[in-house]
Short mmCIF file of C-alpha atoms and ligand atoms in Angstrom, two decimals:
data_model
loop_
_atom_site.label_atom_id
_atom_site.label_comp_id
_atom_site.label_asym_id
_atom_site.label_seq_id
_atom_site.Cartn_x
_atom_site.Cartn_y
_atom_site.Cartn_z
CA MET M 1 -45.05 -44.78 -17.23
CA THR M 2 -46.27 -46.31 -20.50
CA ASP M 3 -44.38 -49.12 -22.24
CA HIS M 4 -45.03 -47.61 -25.68
CA LYS M 5 -42.38 -45.53 -27.43
CA LEU M 6 -43.01 -42.54 -29.61
CA ARG M 7 -41.85 -43.48 -33.09
CA VAL M 8 -41.25 -40.39 -35.19
CA ARG M 9 -40.76 -41.33 -38.83
CA ARG M 10 -41.02 -37.78 -40.13
CA ALA M 11 -41.29 -34.46 -38.32
CA ALA M 12 -42.44 -30.99 -39.30
CA VAL M 13 -41.06 -27.84 -37.75
CA LEU M 14 -43.26 -24.79 -38.28
CA GLY M 15 -41.13 -21.65 -38.47
CA SER M 16 -37.58 -21.56 -39.79
CA GLY M 17 -36.32 -18.74 -37.59
CA VAL M 18 -33.73 -18.85 -34.82
CA MET M 19 -35.36 -21.77 -32.99
CA GLY M 20 -37.25 -23.58 -35.75
CA ALA M 21 -34.23 -24.03 -37.98
CA GLN M 22 -32.10 -25.29 -35.12
CA ILE M 23 -34.77 -27.63 -33.77
CA ALA M 24 -35.04 -29.05 -37.30
CA ALA M 25 -31.27 -29.57 -37.30
CA HIS M 26 -31.40 -31.31 -33.92
CA LEU M 27 -34.18 -33.66 -35.01
CA THR M 28 -32.31 -34.47 -38.20
CA ALA M 29 -29.15 -35.22 -36.26
CA ALA M 30 -31.26 -37.72 -34.28
CA GLY M 31 -32.08 -39.50 -37.56
CA ILE M 32 -35.48 -37.95 -38.23
CA PRO M 33 -36.16 -36.34 -41.63
CA VAL M 34 -37.79 -32.94 -41.23
CA ASP M 35 -40.09 -30.69 -43.25
CA LEU M 36 -39.19 -27.12 -42.28
CA TYR M 37 -42.07 -24.73 -42.88
CA ASP M 38 -42.25 -20.98 -43.12
CA LEU M 39 -44.08 -18.29 -45.05
CA PRO M 40 -43.52 -18.37 -48.81
CA SER M 41 -40.26 -16.74 -49.81
CA ASP M 42 -41.97 -13.79 -51.48
CA ASP M 43 -43.66 -12.81 -48.22
CA LYS M 44 -42.18 -9.51 -47.12
CA GLN M 45 -42.82 -10.24 -43.42
CA ARG M 46 -40.25 -13.00 -43.32
CA SER M 47 -37.35 -12.39 -41.01
CA LYS M 48 -33.89 -12.44 -42.53
CA ILE M 49 -33.00 -15.75 -40.99
CA ALA M 50 -36.13 -17.32 -42.45
CA ALA M 51 -35.08 -16.10 -45.87
CA GLY M 52 -31.72 -17.84 -45.41
CA GLY M 53 -33.46 -20.93 -43.99
CA ILE M 54 -31.35 -24.01 -44.04
CA GLN M 55 -28.34 -22.22 -45.50
CA ASN M 56 -28.09 -20.17 -42.33
CA LEU M 57 -27.78 -23.33 -40.29
CA LEU M 58 -24.51 -24.11 -42.01
CA LYS M 59 -23.08 -20.73 -41.05
CA LEU M 60 -24.14 -20.63 -37.40
CA LYS M 61 -21.58 -21.04 -34.64
CA PRO M 62 -21.72 -23.29 -32.71
CA ALA M 63 -22.93 -25.41 -35.64
CA PRO M 64 -26.43 -26.81 -35.05
CA LEU M 65 -25.98 -29.53 -37.67
CA ALA M 66 -23.69 -32.44 -36.86
CA SER M 67 -22.60 -32.51 -40.52
CA LYS M 68 -23.28 -30.57 -43.71
CA GLU M 69 -24.71 -33.67 -45.34
CA LEU M 70 -27.54 -33.75 -42.82
CA ALA M 71 -28.93 -30.57 -44.36
CA GLU M 72 -30.21 -32.80 -47.19
CA PHE M 73 -32.68 -34.38 -44.76
CA ILE M 74 -34.37 -31.05 -44.11
CA THR M 75 -36.95 -30.17 -46.77
CA PRO M 76 -38.00 -26.51 -47.04
CA ARG M 77 -41.79 -26.13 -47.18
CA ASN M 78 -44.17 -23.20 -47.04
CA PHE M 79 -47.54 -22.58 -45.41
CA GLU M 80 -49.24 -21.75 -48.72
CA ASP M 81 -48.29 -24.56 -51.09
CA ASP M 82 -47.20 -27.50 -48.95
CA LEU M 83 -49.85 -28.09 -46.28
CA ASP M 84 -50.79 -31.50 -47.69
CA GLN M 85 -47.32 -32.77 -46.78
CA LEU M 86 -48.14 -32.23 -43.09
CA GLN M 87 -50.20 -35.43 -43.26
CA GLN M 88 -46.98 -37.45 -43.46
CA CYS M 89 -45.58 -36.07 -40.21
CA ASP M 90 -46.08 -37.77 -36.86
CA PHE M 91 -44.42 -35.04 -34.77
CA ILE M 92 -45.10 -31.39 -35.51
CA ILE M 93 -43.54 -28.60 -33.47
CA GLU M 94 -44.58 -25.00 -33.96
CA ALA M 95 -41.86 -22.36 -33.57
CA ILE M 96 -43.22 -19.23 -35.23
CA VAL M 97 -43.16 -15.70 -33.87
CA GLU M 98 -44.12 -15.34 -30.14
CA ARG M 99 -47.53 -13.78 -30.76
CA MET M 100 -50.78 -15.38 -29.58
CA ASP M 101 -52.83 -13.92 -32.45
CA ILE M 102 -50.42 -15.16 -35.14
CA LYS M 103 -50.01 -18.62 -33.61
CA LYS M 104 -53.79 -19.03 -33.31
CA SER M 105 -54.45 -18.08 -36.91
CA LEU M 106 -51.75 -20.50 -38.10
CA TYR M 107 -53.28 -23.33 -36.02
CA GLU M 108 -56.69 -22.66 -37.56
CA LYS M 109 -55.17 -22.80 -41.02
CA ILE M 110 -53.04 -25.92 -40.62
CA GLY M 111 -55.27 -27.89 -38.20
CA PRO M 112 -57.28 -29.71 -40.87
CA HIS M 113 -54.05 -30.84 -42.60
CA ILE M 114 -52.46 -32.56 -39.59
CA HIS M 115 -52.84 -36.34 -39.30
CA ALA M 116 -55.28 -37.24 -36.52
CA ASP M 117 -52.67 -39.48 -34.82
CA ALA M 118 -49.87 -36.91 -34.89
CA PHE M 119 -48.32 -35.20 -31.90
CA PHE M 120 -48.66 -31.44 -32.37
CA VAL M 121 -46.74 -29.28 -29.84
CA THR M 122 -45.52 -25.71 -29.47
CA ASN M 123 -42.12 -24.25 -28.63
CA THR M 124 -43.64 -21.05 -27.23
CA SER M 125 -41.48 -19.34 -24.61
CA GLY M 126 -44.41 -18.65 -22.34
CA LEU M 127 -47.76 -18.04 -24.03
CA SER M 128 -50.75 -19.84 -22.52
CA ILE M 129 -50.83 -23.48 -23.66
CA THR M 130 -54.47 -23.61 -22.56
CA GLU M 131 -55.42 -20.71 -24.81
CA LEU M 132 -53.50 -22.15 -27.76
CA ALA M 133 -55.14 -25.56 -27.16
CA GLY M 134 -58.47 -23.83 -27.72
CA VAL M 135 -57.76 -23.63 -31.46
CA VAL M 136 -56.15 -27.07 -31.84
CA PRO M 137 -58.44 -29.56 -33.66
CA ALA M 138 -60.40 -31.78 -31.25
CA ALA M 139 -58.65 -34.97 -32.44
CA LEU M 140 -55.22 -33.54 -31.53
CA LYS M 141 -55.99 -31.76 -28.25
CA ASP M 142 -55.01 -34.57 -25.89
CA ARG M 143 -51.59 -34.73 -27.55
CA PHE M 144 -51.04 -30.96 -27.59
CA CYS M 145 -48.67 -29.39 -25.06
CA GLY M 146 -45.67 -27.09 -24.78
CA VAL M 147 -42.27 -28.57 -25.64
CA HIS M 148 -39.99 -25.66 -24.87
CA PHE M 149 -36.43 -26.00 -26.15
CA PHE M 150 -33.76 -23.50 -25.14
CA ASN M 151 -31.40 -21.60 -27.39
CA PRO M 152 -29.23 -23.03 -28.90
CA PRO M 153 -31.26 -26.28 -28.92
CA ARG M 154 -28.39 -28.53 -29.91
CA TYR M 155 -26.39 -27.55 -26.84
CA MET M 156 -28.93 -26.59 -24.19
CA HIS M 157 -29.89 -29.66 -22.19
CA LEU M 158 -33.16 -28.38 -20.73
CA VAL M 159 -36.60 -28.83 -22.29
CA GLU M 160 -39.74 -27.76 -20.44
CA LEU M 161 -42.83 -29.90 -20.98
CA ILE M 162 -46.04 -27.98 -20.33
CA PRO M 163 -49.46 -29.66 -20.45
CA HIS M 164 -52.89 -28.02 -20.56
CA ALA M 165 -55.77 -29.58 -18.64
CA GLY M 166 -56.68 -31.78 -21.62
CA THR M 167 -53.19 -33.20 -22.34
CA ASN M 168 -53.26 -36.86 -21.44
CA ALA M 169 -50.71 -38.45 -19.15
CA GLU M 170 -49.52 -40.92 -21.79
CA THR M 171 -48.63 -38.05 -24.12
CA LEU M 172 -46.38 -36.52 -21.49
CA ASP M 173 -44.70 -39.85 -20.77
CA LEU M 174 -44.16 -40.56 -24.47
CA LEU M 175 -42.77 -37.08 -25.15
CA GLU M 176 -40.53 -37.15 -22.09
CA ASP M 177 -39.13 -40.50 -23.17
CA PHE M 178 -38.62 -39.26 -26.76
CA LEU M 179 -36.95 -36.04 -25.66
CA THR M 180 -34.69 -37.86 -23.25
CA ARG M 181 -33.83 -41.02 -25.17
CA ASN M 182 -33.88 -39.80 -28.79
CA LEU M 183 -32.88 -36.15 -28.39
CA GLY M 184 -30.63 -36.36 -25.33
CA LYS M 185 -32.51 -33.74 -23.34
CA GLY M 186 -33.32 -33.31 -19.67
CA VAL M 187 -37.02 -32.69 -19.18
CA VAL M 188 -38.69 -30.57 -16.54
CA ARG M 189 -42.46 -30.57 -16.35
CA ALA M 190 -43.84 -27.09 -15.82
CA ARG M 191 -47.27 -25.68 -15.13
CA ASP M 192 -49.03 -23.50 -17.67
CA THR M 193 -48.18 -20.17 -16.04
CA ALA M 194 -46.86 -17.00 -17.71
CA ASN M 195 -43.47 -17.87 -19.22
CA PHE M 196 -43.37 -21.21 -17.35
CA ILE M 197 -40.31 -21.64 -15.09
CA ALA M 198 -37.02 -20.79 -16.80
CA ASN M 199 -38.16 -17.68 -18.65
CA ARG M 200 -40.15 -16.39 -15.72
CA VAL M 201 -36.89 -16.29 -13.80
CA GLY M 202 -34.33 -15.85 -16.58
CA VAL M 203 -35.99 -13.17 -18.69
CA PHE M 204 -36.97 -11.30 -15.55
CA THR M 205 -33.32 -11.30 -14.48
CA MET M 206 -32.17 -10.02 -17.87
CA TRP M 207 -34.87 -7.43 -17.97
CA SER M 208 -34.25 -6.04 -14.48
CA THR M 209 -30.50 -5.96 -15.23
CA MET M 210 -31.26 -3.84 -18.30
CA HIS M 211 -33.42 -1.43 -16.30
CA HIS M 212 -30.78 -1.09 -13.58
CA ALA M 213 -28.06 -0.56 -16.20
CA GLN M 214 -30.05 2.28 -17.71
CA ARG M 215 -30.72 3.84 -14.30
CA LEU M 216 -27.02 3.62 -13.33
CA GLY M 217 -25.74 4.72 -16.75
CA LEU M 218 -23.74 1.51 -17.31
CA GLY M 219 -22.63 0.60 -20.84
CA PHE M 220 -23.53 -2.70 -22.55
CA ASP M 221 -19.95 -4.03 -22.37
CA THR M 222 -19.62 -3.13 -18.70
CA VAL M 223 -22.81 -4.95 -17.82
CA ASP M 224 -21.81 -8.03 -19.83
CA ALA M 225 -18.39 -8.04 -18.18
CA LEU M 226 -20.03 -7.90 -14.74
CA THR M 227 -22.74 -10.47 -15.45
CA GLY M 228 -20.69 -12.94 -17.55
CA PRO M 229 -17.69 -15.15 -16.79
CA ALA M 230 -16.80 -12.98 -13.78
CA ILE M 231 -19.74 -14.50 -11.93
CA GLY M 232 -19.53 -17.94 -13.55
CA ARG M 233 -21.95 -17.33 -16.41
CA PRO M 234 -21.24 -17.70 -20.15
CA LYS M 235 -19.77 -14.90 -22.25
CA SER M 236 -23.20 -14.09 -23.64
CA ALA M 237 -24.49 -12.86 -20.31
CA THR M 238 -27.03 -10.08 -20.65
CA PHE M 239 -26.88 -7.96 -23.79
CA ARG M 240 -25.10 -10.53 -25.94
CA LEU M 241 -27.67 -13.09 -24.90
CA ALA M 242 -30.45 -10.64 -25.82
CA ASP M 243 -28.96 -10.49 -29.33
CA VAL M 244 -28.81 -14.29 -29.53
CA VAL M 245 -32.43 -14.64 -28.40
CA GLY M 246 -33.71 -11.86 -30.68
CA LEU M 247 -34.74 -8.48 -29.27
CA ASP M 248 -38.29 -8.72 -30.68
CA THR M 249 -38.75 -12.22 -29.25
CA MET M 250 -37.47 -11.10 -25.87
CA ALA M 251 -39.83 -8.10 -25.89
CA ASN M 252 -42.75 -10.41 -26.77
CA VAL M 253 -41.82 -12.77 -23.94
CA ILE M 254 -41.82 -9.88 -21.47
CA LYS M 255 -45.20 -8.70 -22.81
CA THR M 256 -46.67 -11.99 -21.58
CA MET M 257 -45.58 -11.11 -18.05
CA ASP M 258 -46.84 -7.56 -18.47
CA SER M 259 -50.31 -8.73 -19.50
CA LYS M 260 -50.65 -11.74 -17.19
CA LEU M 261 -49.04 -10.52 -13.97
CA ALA M 262 -50.66 -7.15 -13.35
CA ASP M 263 -50.60 -7.63 -9.55
CA ASP M 264 -46.96 -8.71 -9.44
CA PRO M 265 -44.88 -6.33 -7.25
CA TRP M 266 -42.25 -6.21 -10.03
CA HIS M 267 -44.82 -5.33 -12.67
CA GLY M 268 -43.19 -1.94 -13.29
CA TYR M 269 -40.19 -3.72 -14.81
CA TYR M 270 -42.23 -5.38 -17.53
CA GLN M 271 -41.94 -2.54 -20.03
CA ALA M 272 -39.31 -2.35 -22.74
CA PRO M 273 -36.63 0.30 -22.10
CA SER M 274 -36.96 3.02 -24.77
CA TRP M 275 -33.58 2.22 -26.39
CA LEU M 276 -34.72 -1.37 -26.91
CA SER M 277 -38.00 -0.35 -28.55
CA GLN M 278 -36.01 1.93 -30.85
CA LEU M 279 -33.68 -0.89 -31.90
CA ILE M 280 -36.66 -3.16 -32.62
CA GLU M 281 -38.40 -0.46 -34.65
CA ALA M 282 -35.20 0.04 -36.64
CA GLY M 283 -35.09 -3.70 -37.46
CA ALA M 284 -31.97 -4.28 -35.33
CA LEU M 285 -33.42 -7.51 -33.90
CA GLY M 286 -30.17 -9.15 -32.82
CA GLN M 287 -27.90 -11.75 -34.43
CA LYS M 288 -30.62 -12.99 -36.80
CA ALA M 289 -30.78 -9.52 -38.36
CA GLY M 290 -27.02 -8.91 -38.41
CA ALA M 291 -27.36 -6.14 -35.84
CA GLY M 292 -28.93 -5.67 -32.44
CA VAL M 293 -27.41 -4.30 -29.26
CA PHE M 294 -24.11 -5.30 -30.88
CA ARG M 295 -23.37 -5.85 -34.55
CA LYS M 296 -22.94 -9.48 -35.61
CA GLU M 297 -19.45 -10.74 -34.83
P1 NAD G 1 -37.77 -15.83 -35.16
O1 NAD G 1 -38.20 -14.41 -35.18
O2 NAD G 1 -36.36 -16.16 -35.38
O3 NAD G 1 -38.63 -16.66 -36.20
C1 NAD G 1 -40.01 -16.54 -36.25
C2 NAD G 1 -40.50 -17.21 -37.51
O4 NAD G 1 -41.93 -17.02 -37.57
C3 NAD G 1 -39.90 -16.58 -38.77
O5 NAD G 1 -39.28 -17.59 -39.53
C4 NAD G 1 -41.09 -15.96 -39.48
O6 NAD G 1 -41.01 -16.05 -40.88
C5 NAD G 1 -42.25 -16.79 -38.93
N1 NAD G 1 -43.50 -16.04 -39.03
C6 NAD G 1 -43.70 -14.72 -38.81
N2 NAD G 1 -44.97 -14.39 -39.04
C7 NAD G 1 -45.60 -15.53 -39.39
C8 NAD G 1 -46.94 -15.84 -39.77
N3 NAD G 1 -47.87 -14.89 -39.84
N4 NAD G 1 -47.25 -17.12 -40.09
C9 NAD G 1 -46.30 -18.08 -40.04
N5 NAD G 1 -45.01 -17.85 -39.71
C10 NAD G 1 -44.67 -16.59 -39.38
O7 NAD G 1 -38.30 -16.42 -33.75
P2 NAD G 1 -37.64 -17.57 -32.84
O8 NAD G 1 -36.65 -16.96 -31.94
O9 NAD G 1 -37.26 -18.72 -33.69
O10 NAD G 1 -38.89 -17.96 -31.94
C11 NAD G 1 -39.86 -18.89 -32.39
C12 NAD G 1 -40.62 -19.43 -31.19
O11 NAD G 1 -39.70 -20.08 -30.30
C13 NAD G 1 -41.32 -18.34 -30.36
O12 NAD G 1 -42.51 -18.85 -29.84
C14 NAD G 1 -40.29 -18.06 -29.27
O13 NAD G 1 -40.84 -17.51 -28.12
C15 NAD G 1 -39.76 -19.46 -29.02
N6 NAD G 1 -38.42 -19.53 -28.41
C16 NAD G 1 -37.44 -18.66 -28.79
C17 NAD G 1 -36.18 -18.77 -28.19
C18 NAD G 1 -35.06 -17.84 -28.58
O14 NAD G 1 -34.04 -17.79 -27.86
N7 NAD G 1 -35.16 -17.09 -29.68
C19 NAD G 1 -35.94 -19.78 -27.25
C20 NAD G 1 -36.96 -20.68 -26.92
C21 NAD G 1 -38.22 -20.54 -27.49
#
């Protein structure tokens, strides 16, 4: 283990959606000012939560910000006008939509603007870190890896740390120390496999529960009642959790297993049930959209 410490004077979070906004809040609560990036506000592709940005943080329950005043230490930025400001950031975490093509094109665009000494990492739920590393600028590659927070990041203790073959050992030690000491997390190092550890198991469990529910004709409430506190799990067990995660994000996470695990005996489960595809097409993406499996409470 190295004796150095990672000193983050300013961080950038790329993506102000469900995870990005809350990761920004968590970093700020640890005393680190944050630039929170997203598409410009006139971009029609922006999700509703991105449009609300920091304001949405103040409304979320449980509250991701330790105090309202901390919101002042988060600066909204956009990927068109504010790329020069990335130079000031020593820790940059990407948390945009779970799509390989979109992440790669963002990396190509922002790469030249990141300081050569910065730590650039991704919060992907399970896309290949090795493939993403392929479009990271050469000077940053040995500090690139997955730093996978769980939702909600302020309350979930676990962070997975996922290197690619070119991530150096010191980077992992520095990040593990930072995540543990500064952000109060428990770190598990995972290999760069489809959906890493927790989502490979957790999303599979949710997904197979959904398929069984459909086959058995069980309602959403019934399934949540059976898979929640009754068996020692939180209230947001299956369908409520899907709404918290985001139905589109969950479907993208499963697509990774569908495309990468063709020989898996459970492969048949890695397709979205038709009702879920319909909700996504209708824009009912979960809590972030105000409606999903359930309407926002
Ligand atoms: P989200 O849908 O809430 O937000 C995605 C953000 O990406 C939006 O703010 C959107 O404006 C932005 N975006 C969309 N297209 C873009 C583009 N072309 N260029 C730049 N930005 C673009 O998603 P999320 O749930 O916050 O997930 C973000 C990342 O975190 C994903 O990789 C996801 O897998 C991962 N993650 C999600 C969860 C979860 O529970 N939702 C948990 C852990 C990790």
